[in-house]
PDB file of C-alpha atoms in Angstrom:
ATOM      1  CA  MET A 710      -2.042 -31.407 -49.722  1.00 38.00           C
ATOM      2  CA  GLU A 711      -1.621 -27.718 -48.973  1.00 41.00           C
ATOM      3  CA  SER A 712       1.086 -25.997 -50.936  1.00 43.00           C
ATOM      4  CA  PRO A 713       3.854 -24.552 -48.768  1.00 45.00           C
ATOM      5  CA  MET A 714       2.787 -21.040 -49.775  1.00 47.00           C
ATOM      6  CA  THR A 715      -0.646 -21.393 -48.221  1.00 46.00           C
ATOM      7  CA  VAL A 716       0.424 -22.933 -44.946  1.00 49.00           C
ATOM      8  CA  GLY A 717      -0.196 -20.499 -42.130  1.00 56.00           C
ATOM      9  CA  LEU A 718      -2.802 -18.412 -43.942  1.00 58.00           C
ATOM     10  CA  PRO A 719      -5.825 -20.596 -43.365  1.00 60.00           C
ATOM     11  CA  ASP A 720      -8.496 -18.198 -42.221  1.00 80.00           C
ATOM     12  CA  LEU A 721      -7.286 -14.798 -43.297  1.00 84.00           C
ATOM     13  CA  MET A 722      -9.217 -12.515 -45.624  1.00 88.00           C
ATOM     14  CA  PRO A 723      -7.051 -10.922 -48.352  1.00 86.00           C
ATOM     15  CA  GLY A 724      -6.738  -7.651 -46.425  1.00 86.00           C
ATOM     16  CA  GLN A 725      -5.787  -9.485 -43.237  1.00 90.00           C
ATOM     17  CA  SER A 726      -3.170 -11.437 -45.117  1.00 93.00           C
ATOM     18  CA  LEU A 727      -1.609  -8.183 -46.330  1.00 96.00           C
ATOM     19  CA  ALA A 728      -1.725  -6.848 -42.766  1.00 97.00           C
ATOM     20  CA  ARG A 729       0.128  -9.911 -41.534  1.00 96.00           C
ATOM     21  CA  GLY A 730       2.900  -9.466 -44.079  1.00 97.00           C
ATOM     22  CA  VAL A 731       3.191  -5.749 -43.310  1.00 98.00           C
ATOM     23  CA  ALA A 732       3.294  -6.417 -39.567  1.00 98.00           C
ATOM     24  CA  ARG A 733       6.067  -8.964 -40.080  1.00 97.00           C
ATOM     25  CA  HIS A 734       8.094  -6.582 -42.186  1.00 97.00           C
ATOM     26  CA  LEU A 735       7.671  -3.655 -39.814  1.00 98.00           C
ATOM     27  CA  LEU A 736       9.260  -5.708 -37.037  1.00 96.00           C
ATOM     28  CA  SER A 737      12.501  -5.507 -38.996  1.00 95.00           C
ATOM     29  CA  HIS A 738      12.226  -1.698 -38.618  1.00 97.00           C
ATOM     30  CA  ASP A 739      11.532  -2.203 -34.900  1.00 97.00           C
ATOM     31  CA  PHE A 740       7.911  -1.124 -35.297  1.00 98.00           C
ATOM     32  CA  VAL A 741       5.276  -3.083 -33.393  1.00 98.00           C
ATOM     33  CA  THR A 742       1.711  -3.236 -34.648  1.00 98.00           C
ATOM     34  CA  VAL A 743      -1.907  -3.717 -33.668  1.00 98.00           C
ATOM     35  CA  GLU A 744      -4.569  -4.651 -36.192  1.00 97.00           C
ATOM     36  CA  GLU A 745      -8.042  -3.194 -36.504  1.00 96.00           C
ATOM     37  CA  LEU A 746      -7.644  -0.393 -34.043  1.00 97.00           C
ATOM     38  CA  VAL A 747     -10.290   2.284 -33.460  1.00 96.00           C
ATOM     39  CA  PRO A 748      -8.526   5.596 -32.689  1.00 94.00           C
ATOM     40  CA  THR A 749     -11.850   7.415 -32.475  1.00 93.00           C
ATOM     41  CA  PRO A 750     -15.448   6.235 -32.817  1.00 93.00           C
ATOM     42  CA  GLY A 751     -16.341   5.613 -36.457  1.00 92.00           C
ATOM     43  CA  LEU A 752     -12.781   5.076 -37.679  1.00 94.00           C
ATOM     44  CA  ARG A 753     -11.137   1.667 -37.746  1.00 95.00           C
ATOM     45  CA  VAL A 754      -7.609   1.442 -39.118  1.00 96.00           C
ATOM     46  CA  ASP A 755      -6.330  -1.826 -40.531  1.00 96.00           C
ATOM     47  CA  LEU A 756      -2.936  -1.568 -38.905  1.00 98.00           C
ATOM     48  CA  MET A 757      -1.413   0.909 -36.488  1.00 98.00           C
ATOM     49  CA  ALA A 758       2.329   0.730 -35.975  1.00 98.00           C
ATOM     50  CA  LEU A 759       4.402   2.162 -33.126  1.00 98.00           C
ATOM     51  CA  GLY A 760       8.078   2.825 -33.732  1.00 98.00           C
ATOM     52  CA  PRO A 761      11.050   2.794 -31.378  1.00 97.00           C
ATOM     53  CA  LYS A 762      10.900   6.579 -30.937  1.00 96.00           C
ATOM     54  CA  GLY A 763       7.138   6.654 -30.540  1.00 96.00           C
ATOM     55  CA  GLU A 764       6.388   7.154 -34.253  1.00 98.00           C
ATOM     56  CA  VAL A 765       2.771   6.353 -35.109  1.00 98.00           C
ATOM     57  CA  TRP A 766       2.039   5.000 -38.570  1.00 98.00           C
ATOM     58  CA  VAL A 767      -1.291   3.934 -40.018  1.00 98.00           C
ATOM     59  CA  ILE A 768      -1.397   1.368 -42.797  1.00 98.00           C
ATOM     60  CA  GLU A 769      -4.557   0.677 -44.778  1.00 97.00           C
ATOM     61  CA  CYS A 770      -4.579  -2.651 -46.587  1.00 97.00           C
ATOM     62  CA  LYS A 771      -6.376  -2.779 -49.930  1.00 96.00           C
ATOM     63  CA  SER A 772      -6.862  -6.142 -51.563  1.00 93.00           C
ATOM     64  CA  CYS A 773      -8.317  -4.851 -54.854  1.00 93.00           C
ATOM     65  CA  ARG A 774      -9.364  -1.758 -56.786  1.00 93.00           C
ATOM     66  CA  ALA A 775     -12.931  -1.789 -55.449  1.00 93.00           C
ATOM     67  CA  ASP A 776     -11.656  -2.050 -51.896  1.00 91.00           C
ATOM     68  CA  PHE A 777      -9.850   1.254 -52.452  1.00 93.00           C
ATOM     69  CA  THR A 778     -12.432   3.127 -54.533  1.00 92.00           C
ATOM     70  CA  THR A 779     -15.221   2.473 -52.026  1.00 92.00           C
ATOM     71  CA  ASP A 780     -13.164   3.762 -49.094  1.00 90.00           C
ATOM     72  CA  ARG A 781     -14.669   7.119 -48.157  1.00 88.00           C
ATOM     73  CA  LYS A 782     -12.904   7.456 -44.843  1.00 89.00           C
ATOM     74  CA  TRP A 783      -9.209   7.207 -45.490  1.00 92.00           C
ATOM     75  CA  GLN A 784      -8.477  10.913 -45.333  1.00 93.00           C
ATOM     76  CA  GLY A 785      -9.790  10.837 -41.789  1.00 94.00           C
ATOM     77  CA  TYR A 786      -6.967   8.490 -40.865  1.00 95.00           C
ATOM     78  CA  LEU A 787      -4.355  11.143 -41.640  1.00 96.00           C
ATOM     79  CA  ASP A 788      -5.264  12.985 -38.443  1.00 96.00           C
ATOM     80  CA  TRP A 789      -4.379   9.959 -36.306  1.00 97.00           C
ATOM     81  CA  CYS A 790      -0.818   9.215 -37.363  1.00 98.00           C
ATOM     82  CA  ASP A 791       2.568  10.716 -38.178  1.00 98.00           C
ATOM     83  CA  ARG A 792       2.683   8.881 -41.512  1.00 98.00           C
ATOM     84  CA  PHE A 793       0.067   7.108 -43.596  1.00 98.00           C
ATOM     85  CA  PHE A 794       0.625   4.178 -45.987  1.00 98.00           C
ATOM     86  CA  TRP A 795      -1.361   1.982 -48.291  1.00 98.00           C
ATOM     87  CA  ALA A 796      -0.485  -1.686 -48.382  1.00 98.00           C
ATOM     88  CA  VAL A 797      -1.375  -3.556 -51.578  1.00 97.00           C
ATOM     89  CA  ASP A 798      -0.236  -6.668 -53.378  1.00 96.00           C
ATOM     90  CA  ALA A 799       1.796  -6.826 -56.576  1.00 96.00           C
ATOM     91  CA  ASP A 800      -1.328  -6.950 -58.786  1.00 95.00           C
ATOM     92  CA  PHE A 801      -2.867  -3.757 -57.457  1.00 96.00           C
ATOM     93  CA  PRO A 802      -3.079  -0.789 -59.888  1.00 96.00           C
ATOM     94  CA  VAL A 803      -0.928   1.509 -57.786  1.00 96.00           C
ATOM     95  CA  ASP A 804      -1.448   4.494 -60.107  1.00 95.00           C
ATOM     96  CA  LEU A 805      -4.878   4.816 -58.474  1.00 94.00           C
ATOM     97  CA  LEU A 806      -3.324   5.765 -55.163  1.00 96.00           C
ATOM     98  CA  PRO A 807      -2.754   9.424 -54.240  1.00 94.00           C
ATOM     99  CA  ALA A 808       0.876  10.431 -54.726  1.00 91.00           C
ATOM    100  CA  GLU A 809       1.134  12.114 -51.331  1.00 92.00           C
ATOM    101  CA  THR A 810       0.705   8.886 -49.389  1.00 96.00           C
ATOM    102  CA  GLY A 811       3.024   6.068 -48.443  1.00 98.00           C
ATOM    103  CA  LEU A 812       3.063   2.770 -50.316  1.00 98.00           C
ATOM    104  CA  ILE A 813       3.922  -0.714 -49.127  1.00 98.00           C
ATOM    105  CA  LEU A 814       3.899  -3.779 -51.368  1.00 98.00           C
ATOM    106  CA  ALA A 815       2.962  -6.855 -49.386  1.00 97.00           C
ATOM    107  CA  ASP A 816       1.853 -10.436 -49.401  1.00 95.00           C
ATOM    108  CA  GLY A 817       0.968 -12.627 -46.456  1.00 94.00           C
ATOM    109  CA  TYR A 818       4.582 -13.299 -45.586  1.00 94.00           C
ATOM    110  CA  ASP A 819       6.525 -10.089 -45.951  1.00 96.00           C
ATOM    111  CA  ALA A 820       6.399  -6.593 -47.361  1.00 97.00           C
ATOM    112  CA  GLU A 821       8.517  -3.778 -48.711  1.00 98.00           C
ATOM    113  CA  ILE A 822       8.188  -0.042 -48.127  1.00 98.00           C
ATOM    114  CA  VAL A 823       8.148   1.415 -51.641  1.00 97.00           C
ATOM    115  CA  ARG A 824       7.392   5.029 -50.760  1.00 97.00           C
ATOM    116  CA  MET A 825       7.405   6.708 -47.352  1.00 96.00           C
ATOM    117  CA  GLY A 826       4.307   8.665 -46.462  1.00 91.00           C
ATOM    118  CA  PRO A 827       5.033  12.340 -45.775  1.00 95.00           C
ATOM    119  CA  GLU A 828       5.418  13.141 -42.115  1.00 97.00           C
ATOM    120  CA  GLN A 829       2.747  15.172 -40.339  1.00 96.00           C
ATOM    121  CA  ARG A 830       3.509  14.813 -36.681  1.00 97.00           C
ATOM    122  CA  LEU A 831       0.685  14.359 -34.220  1.00 98.00           C
ATOM    123  CA  ALA A 832       0.212  17.083 -31.627  1.00 96.00           C
ATOM    124  CA  GLY A 833       1.154  16.142 -28.072  1.00 93.00           C
ATOM    125  CA  ALA A 834      -2.289  15.577 -26.587  1.00 94.00           C
ATOM    126  CA  ARG A 835      -3.494  13.479 -29.498  1.00 96.00           C
ATOM    127  CA  ARG A 836      -0.261  11.506 -29.581  1.00 96.00           C
ATOM    128  CA  LYS A 837      -0.725  10.650 -25.920  1.00 95.00           C
ATOM    129  CA  ALA A 838      -4.324   9.563 -26.507  1.00 96.00           C
ATOM    130  CA  VAL A 839      -3.343   7.441 -29.509  1.00 97.00           C
ATOM    131  CA  LEU A 840      -0.480   5.816 -27.635  1.00 97.00           C
ATOM    132  CA  GLN A 841      -2.710   5.070 -24.668  1.00 97.00           C
ATOM    133  CA  GLY A 842      -5.394   3.579 -26.895  1.00 97.00           C
ATOM    134  CA  PHE A 843      -2.815   1.442 -28.679  1.00 98.00           C
ATOM    135  CA  ALA A 844      -1.399   0.218 -25.359  1.00 98.00           C
ATOM    136  CA  ARG A 845      -4.784  -0.613 -23.898  1.00 98.00           C
ATOM    137  CA  VAL A 846      -6.024  -2.510 -26.945  1.00 98.00           C
ATOM    138  CA  ALA A 847      -2.797  -4.479 -27.247  1.00 98.00           C
ATOM    139  CA  ALA A 848      -2.754  -5.420 -23.552  1.00 98.00           C
ATOM    140  CA  ARG A 849      -6.432  -6.339 -23.497  1.00 97.00           C
ATOM    141  CA  ARG A 850      -6.118  -8.600 -26.538  1.00 97.00           C
ATOM    142  CA  LEU A 851      -2.955 -10.156 -25.137  1.00 97.00           C
ATOM    143  CA  GLN A 852      -4.729 -10.953 -21.891  1.00 96.00           C
ATOM    144  CA  GLY A 853      -7.653 -12.355 -23.882  1.00 95.00           C
ATOM    145  CA  LEU A 854      -5.353 -14.796 -25.625  1.00 95.00           C
ATOM    146  CA  ARG A 855      -3.310 -15.728 -22.553  1.00 93.00           C
ATOM    147  CA  ASP A 856      -6.240 -15.999 -20.156  1.00 93.00           C
ATOM    148  CA  PRO A 857      -9.562 -16.266 -21.981  1.00 91.00           C
ATOM    149  CA  GLY A 858     -11.315 -16.787 -18.638  1.00 89.00           C
ATOM    150  CA  ALA A 859     -10.421 -13.242 -17.577  1.00 90.00           C
ATOM    151  CA  PHE A 860     -13.163 -11.644 -19.598  1.00 85.00           C
ATOM    152  CA  SER A 861     -16.025 -13.829 -18.478  1.00 72.00           C
ATOM    153  CA  THR A 862     -14.908 -13.176 -14.892  1.00 53.00           C
ATOM    154  CA  ALA A 863     -14.862  -9.436 -15.437  1.00 48.00           C
ATOM    155  CA  VAL A 864     -18.437  -9.413 -16.689  1.00 45.00           C
ATOM    156  CA  ILE A 865     -19.760 -11.083 -13.551  1.00 41.00           C
TER     157      ILE A 865
ATOM    158  CA  MET B 195      -9.895 -35.930 -12.292  1.00 38.00           C
ATOM    159  CA  GLU B 196      -8.843 -32.339 -11.792  1.00 41.00           C
ATOM    160  CA  SER B 197     -10.856 -30.457  -9.249  1.00 43.00           C
ATOM    161  CA  PRO B 198     -12.700 -27.456 -10.687  1.00 45.00           C
ATOM    162  CA  MET B 199     -10.517 -25.122  -8.645  1.00 47.00           C
ATOM    163  CA  THR B 200      -7.323 -26.213 -10.367  1.00 46.00           C
ATOM    164  CA  VAL B 201      -8.616 -26.155 -13.918  1.00 49.00           C
ATOM    165  CA  GLY B 202      -6.937 -23.361 -15.834  1.00 56.00           C
ATOM    166  CA  LEU B 203      -3.899 -23.045 -13.581  1.00 58.00           C
ATOM    167  CA  PRO B 204      -1.833 -25.871 -14.985  1.00 60.00           C
ATOM    168  CA  ASP B 205       1.616 -24.394 -15.435  1.00 80.00           C
ATOM    169  CA  LEU B 206       1.635 -21.289 -13.300  1.00 84.00           C
ATOM    170  CA  MET B 207       4.113 -20.665 -10.515  1.00 88.00           C
ATOM    171  CA  PRO B 208       2.510 -19.306  -7.319  1.00 86.00           C
ATOM    172  CA  GLY B 209       3.485 -15.724  -8.134  1.00 86.00           C
ATOM    173  CA  GLN B 210       2.139 -16.027 -11.664  1.00 90.00           C
ATOM    174  CA  SER B 211      -1.105 -17.394 -10.325  1.00 93.00           C
ATOM    175  CA  LEU B 212      -1.482 -14.315  -8.105  1.00 96.00           C
ATOM    176  CA  ALA B 213      -0.679 -12.111 -11.106  1.00 96.00           C
ATOM    177  CA  ARG B 214      -3.432 -13.785 -13.097  1.00 96.00           C
ATOM    178  CA  GLY B 215      -6.011 -13.165 -10.380  1.00 97.00           C
ATOM    179  CA  VAL B 216      -4.908  -9.557  -9.974  1.00 98.00           C
ATOM    180  CA  ALA B 217      -5.017  -8.972 -13.732  1.00 98.00           C
ATOM    181  CA  ARG B 218      -8.540 -10.376 -13.856  1.00 97.00           C
ATOM    182  CA  HIS B 219      -9.701  -8.194 -11.012  1.00 97.00           C
ATOM    183  CA  LEU B 220      -8.124  -5.042 -12.416  1.00 98.00           C
ATOM    184  CA  LEU B 221     -10.180  -5.451 -15.587  1.00 96.00           C
ATOM    185  CA  SER B 222     -13.237  -4.709 -13.461  1.00 95.00           C
ATOM    186  CA  HIS B 223     -11.606  -1.336 -12.684  1.00 97.00           C
ATOM    187  CA  ASP B 224     -10.929  -0.907 -16.434  1.00 97.00           C
ATOM    188  CA  PHE B 225      -7.187  -1.361 -15.927  1.00 98.00           C
ATOM    189  CA  VAL B 226      -5.319  -3.454 -18.479  1.00 98.00           C
ATOM    190  CA  THR B 227      -2.119  -5.237 -17.538  1.00 98.00           C
ATOM    191  CA  VAL B 228       1.138  -6.660 -18.817  1.00 98.00           C
ATOM    192  CA  GLU B 229       3.125  -9.203 -16.846  1.00 97.00           C
ATOM    193  CA  GLU B 230       6.876  -9.256 -16.308  1.00 96.00           C
ATOM    194  CA  LEU B 231       7.658  -5.899 -17.791  1.00 97.00           C
ATOM    195  CA  VAL B 232      11.113  -4.307 -17.681  1.00 96.00           C
ATOM    196  CA  PRO B 233      10.688  -0.519 -17.307  1.00 94.00           C
ATOM    197  CA  THR B 234      14.442  -0.016 -17.156  1.00 93.00           C
ATOM    198  CA  PRO B 235      17.360  -2.459 -17.373  1.00 93.00           C
ATOM    199  CA  GLY B 236      17.754  -4.422 -14.147  1.00 92.00           C
ATOM    200  CA  LEU B 237      14.171  -4.001 -12.959  1.00 94.00           C
ATOM    201  CA  ARG B 238      11.418  -6.443 -13.845  1.00 95.00           C
ATOM    202  CA  VAL B 239       7.973  -5.801 -12.393  1.00 96.00           C
ATOM    203  CA  ASP B 240       5.523  -8.650 -11.964  1.00 96.00           C
ATOM    204  CA  LEU B 241       2.548  -6.718 -13.241  1.00 98.00           C
ATOM    205  CA  MET B 242       2.168  -3.267 -14.715  1.00 98.00           C
ATOM    206  CA  ALA B 243      -1.368  -1.925 -15.037  1.00 98.00           C
ATOM    207  CA  LEU B 244      -2.618   0.941 -17.194  1.00 98.00           C
ATOM    208  CA  GLY B 245      -5.846   2.657 -16.201  1.00 98.00           C
ATOM    209  CA  PRO B 246      -8.493   4.399 -18.279  1.00 97.00           C
ATOM    210  CA  LYS B 247      -6.970   7.826 -17.573  1.00 96.00           C
ATOM    211  CA  GLY B 248      -3.407   6.669 -18.133  1.00 96.00           C
ATOM    212  CA  GLU B 249      -2.757   5.725 -14.502  1.00 98.00           C
ATOM    213  CA  VAL B 250       0.278   3.464 -14.119  1.00 98.00           C
ATOM    214  CA  TRP B 251       0.275   0.965 -11.286  1.00 98.00           C
ATOM    215  CA  VAL B 252       2.918  -1.612 -10.421  1.00 98.00           C
ATOM    216  CA  ILE B 253       1.945  -4.752  -8.554  1.00 98.00           C
ATOM    217  CA  GLU B 254       4.532  -7.089  -7.057  1.00 97.00           C
ATOM    218  CA  CYS B 255       3.243 -10.582  -6.340  1.00 97.00           C
ATOM    219  CA  LYS B 256       4.669 -12.346  -3.301  1.00 96.00           C
ATOM    220  CA  SER B 257       3.840 -15.983  -2.800  1.00 93.00           C
ATOM    221  CA  CYS B 258       5.457 -16.361   0.657  1.00 93.00           C
ATOM    222  CA  ARG B 259       7.405 -14.586   3.367  1.00 93.00           C
ATOM    223  CA  ALA B 260      10.810 -15.485   1.902  1.00 92.00           C
ATOM    224  CA  ASP B 261       9.751 -14.197  -1.495  1.00 91.00           C
ATOM    225  CA  PHE B 262       9.211 -10.796   0.146  1.00 93.00           C
ATOM    226  CA  THR B 263      12.162 -10.700   2.538  1.00 92.00           C
ATOM    227  CA  THR B 264      14.674 -11.514  -0.202  1.00 92.00           C
ATOM    228  CA  ASP B 265      13.400  -8.743  -2.493  1.00 90.00           C
ATOM    229  CA  ARG B 266      16.042  -6.013  -2.439  1.00 88.00           C
ATOM    230  CA  LYS B 267      14.724  -4.094  -5.407  1.00 89.00           C
ATOM    231  CA  TRP B 268      11.153  -3.205  -4.665  1.00 92.00           C
ATOM    232  CA  GLN B 269      11.796   0.400  -3.654  1.00 93.00           C
ATOM    233  CA  GLY B 270      13.211   0.930  -7.127  1.00 94.00           C
ATOM    234  CA  TYR B 271       9.789   0.136  -8.559  1.00 95.00           C
ATOM    235  CA  LEU B 272       8.264   3.182  -6.872  1.00 96.00           C
ATOM    236  CA  ASP B 273       9.953   5.440  -9.406  1.00 96.00           C
ATOM    237  CA  TRP B 274       8.164   3.739 -12.310  1.00 97.00           C
ATOM    238  CA  CYS B 275       4.527   4.023 -11.320  1.00 98.00           C
ATOM    239  CA  ASP B 276       1.854   6.319  -9.901  1.00 98.00           C
ATOM    240  CA  ARG B 277       0.893   3.730  -7.268  1.00 98.00           C
ATOM    241  CA  PHE B 278       2.579   0.593  -5.968  1.00 98.00           C
ATOM    242  CA  PHE B 279       0.879  -2.510  -4.555  1.00 98.00           C
ATOM    243  CA  TRP B 280       1.814  -5.859  -3.140  1.00 98.00           C
ATOM    244  CA  ALA B 281      -0.328  -8.817  -4.110  1.00 98.00           C
ATOM    245  CA  VAL B 282      -0.356 -11.744  -1.683  1.00 97.00           C
ATOM    246  CA  ASP B 283      -2.631 -14.636  -0.863  1.00 96.00           C
ATOM    247  CA  ALA B 284      -4.774 -15.007   2.233  1.00 96.00           C
ATOM    248  CA  ASP B 285      -2.035 -16.909   4.142  1.00 95.00           C
ATOM    249  CA  PHE B 286       0.611 -14.239   3.756  1.00 96.00           C
ATOM    250  CA  PRO B 287       1.729 -12.426   6.962  1.00 96.00           C
ATOM    251  CA  VAL B 288       0.667  -8.975   5.765  1.00 96.00           C
ATOM    252  CA  ASP B 289       2.081  -7.246   8.845  1.00 95.00           C
ATOM    253  CA  LEU B 290       5.488  -7.681   7.225  1.00 94.00           C
ATOM    254  CA  LEU B 291       4.574  -5.294   4.439  1.00 96.00           C
ATOM    255  CA  PRO B 292       5.404  -1.581   4.687  1.00 94.00           C
ATOM    256  CA  ALA B 293       2.356   0.461   5.667  1.00 91.00           C
ATOM    257  CA  GLU B 294       2.917   3.066   2.963  1.00 92.00           C
ATOM    258  CA  THR B 295       2.283   0.647   0.113  1.00 96.00           C
ATOM    259  CA  GLY B 296      -0.840  -0.729  -1.508  1.00 98.00           C
ATOM    260  CA  LEU B 297      -2.164  -4.179  -0.721  1.00 98.00           C
ATOM    261  CA  ILE B 298      -4.131  -6.599  -2.861  1.00 98.00           C
ATOM    262  CA  LEU B 299      -5.343  -9.982  -1.664  1.00 98.00           C
ATOM    263  CA  ALA B 300      -5.442 -12.451  -4.536  1.00 97.00           C
ATOM    264  CA  ASP B 301      -5.689 -16.021  -5.672  1.00 95.00           C
ATOM    265  CA  GLY B 302      -5.472 -17.363  -9.184  1.00 94.00           C
ATOM    266  CA  TYR B 303      -9.037 -16.410 -10.007  1.00 94.00           C
ATOM    267  CA  ASP B 304      -9.717 -12.998  -8.577  1.00 96.00           C
ATOM    268  CA  ALA B 305      -8.437 -10.369  -6.177  1.00 97.00           C
ATOM    269  CA  GLU B 306      -9.479  -7.529  -3.921  1.00 98.00           C
ATOM    270  CA  ILE B 307      -7.816  -4.187  -3.376  1.00 98.00           C
ATOM    271  CA  VAL B 308      -7.470  -3.969   0.417  1.00 97.00           C
ATOM    272  CA  ARG B 309      -5.398  -0.785   0.637  1.00 97.00           C
ATOM    273  CA  MET B 310      -4.623   1.741  -2.090  1.00 96.00           C
ATOM    274  CA  GLY B 311      -0.977   2.625  -2.525  1.00 91.00           C
ATOM    275  CA  PRO B 312      -0.310   6.342  -2.027  1.00 95.00           C
ATOM    276  CA  GLU B 313      -0.158   8.291  -5.257  1.00 97.00           C
ATOM    277  CA  GLN B 314       3.147   9.660  -6.481  1.00 96.00           C
ATOM    278  CA  ARG B 315       2.529  10.727 -10.025  1.00 97.00           C
ATOM    279  CA  LEU B 316       5.140  10.066 -12.663  1.00 98.00           C
ATOM    280  CA  ALA B 317       6.709  13.087 -14.332  1.00 96.00           C
ATOM    281  CA  GLY B 318       5.697  13.663 -17.959  1.00 93.00           C
ATOM    282  CA  ALA B 319       8.789  12.393 -19.746  1.00 94.00           C
ATOM    283  CA  ARG B 320       8.998   9.223 -17.683  1.00 96.00           C
ATOM    284  CA  ARG B 321       5.271   8.610 -18.006  1.00 96.00           C
ATOM    285  CA  LYS B 322       5.603   8.787 -21.778  1.00 95.00           C
ATOM    286  CA  ALA B 323       8.529   6.365 -21.755  1.00 96.00           C
ATOM    287  CA  VAL B 324       6.689   3.938 -19.478  1.00 97.00           C
ATOM    288  CA  LEU B 325       3.549   4.084 -21.595  1.00 97.00           C
ATOM    289  CA  GLN B 326       5.525   3.521 -24.768  1.00 97.00           C
ATOM    290  CA  GLY B 327       7.370   0.574 -23.252  1.00 97.00           C
ATOM    291  CA  PHE B 328       4.108  -0.924 -22.063  1.00 98.00           C
ATOM    292  CA  ALA B 329       2.531  -0.502 -25.511  1.00 98.00           C
ATOM    293  CA  ARG B 330       5.471  -2.010 -27.353  1.00 98.00           C
ATOM    294  CA  VAL B 331       5.785  -5.039 -25.089  1.00 98.00           C
ATOM    295  CA  ALA B 332       2.056  -5.729 -25.222  1.00 98.00           C
ATOM    296  CA  ALA B 333       1.889  -5.425 -29.020  1.00 98.00           C
ATOM    297  CA  ARG B 334       4.993  -7.542 -29.555  1.00 97.00           C
ATOM    298  CA  ARG B 335       3.725 -10.323 -27.314  1.00 97.00           C
ATOM    299  CA  LEU B 336       0.299 -10.157 -28.939  1.00 97.00           C
ATOM    300  CA  GLN B 337       1.853 -10.535 -32.371  1.00 96.00           C
ATOM    301  CA  GLY B 338       3.967 -13.417 -31.070  1.00 95.00           C
ATOM    302  CA  LEU B 339       0.844 -15.276 -30.012  1.00 95.00           C
ATOM    303  CA  ARG B 340      -1.208 -14.460 -33.105  1.00 93.00           C
ATOM    304  CA  ASP B 341       1.557 -15.016 -35.644  1.00 93.00           C
ATOM    305  CA  PRO B 342       4.469 -16.975 -34.190  1.00 91.00           C
ATOM    306  CA  GLY B 343       6.097 -17.052 -37.628  1.00 89.00           C
ATOM    307  CA  ALA B 344       6.587 -13.283 -37.510  1.00 89.00           C
ATOM    308  CA  PHE B 345       9.594 -13.454 -35.256  1.00 85.00           C
ATOM    309  CA  SER B 346      11.575 -16.046 -37.169  1.00 72.00           C
ATOM    310  CA  THR B 347      10.967 -13.960 -40.297  1.00 53.00           C
ATOM    311  CA  ALA B 348      12.240 -10.818 -38.629  1.00 48.00           C
ATOM    312  CA  VAL B 349      15.501 -12.465 -37.671  1.00 45.00           C
ATOM    313  CA  ILE B 350      16.323 -13.385 -41.253  1.00 41.00           C
TER     314      ILE B 350
END
């Protein structure tokens, strides 16, 4: 029998499980989220969040030390958000993480913002592009789930 | 046995079926869509579409003459989009529709843009608000489908 704690996390990789918990928690701050978003070719962020006033946050989910130390791209993410956060679980050695970044402790069910990332607000044109990309990815995936036939039709 | 033409339209009202066909067709123009969006309290549009350059279209789906003649709000929609369209099926008396509006012929599977609505571009501040509302609704609904447990958690 599955334990109650594993129900609902059947197919998620550790990083995806963290993303789920973070996304759930951010709803309580009225932030909506999209996973695995590509703001520009070559960069894929684990989670992008959009706040009630248009705030754009990026959250990178790291399941273990190696997952963090092999990440050569994270500083590139700073240019695509107003605030940047790491999301890790309770076992992660958080002293590894740069001080000038946000920190979220998470599991698959919930999360807690431990440290806010410093704010570096996006310039207007980039903000508009990011918002538009977020909107288009979210709507396209939503349509894909609601009407899977839509995409085969569009290819024809 | 279901006929092939009814497969995939099990629970849709006539207007929703038109919206599905329009949404499918708009993908071929690289427009993504969200159904039943509320741009401002008191107005609910059947379909809002977001184009590759940020174009905002509103499409109202009318399943029959009465559905159109009882609509007292449609002119209010013009202020929330760059172009406005009606979507109707092949049996609809299209002469009823105002000439200065767009027209899309649709069924549940596809659609065709018969007449473009004239362009009246949104002002910057409203465009930003509309885009943000579109993004937030799409992301929230997407999360609701991917992780239904998220919303009960958020309420706690």
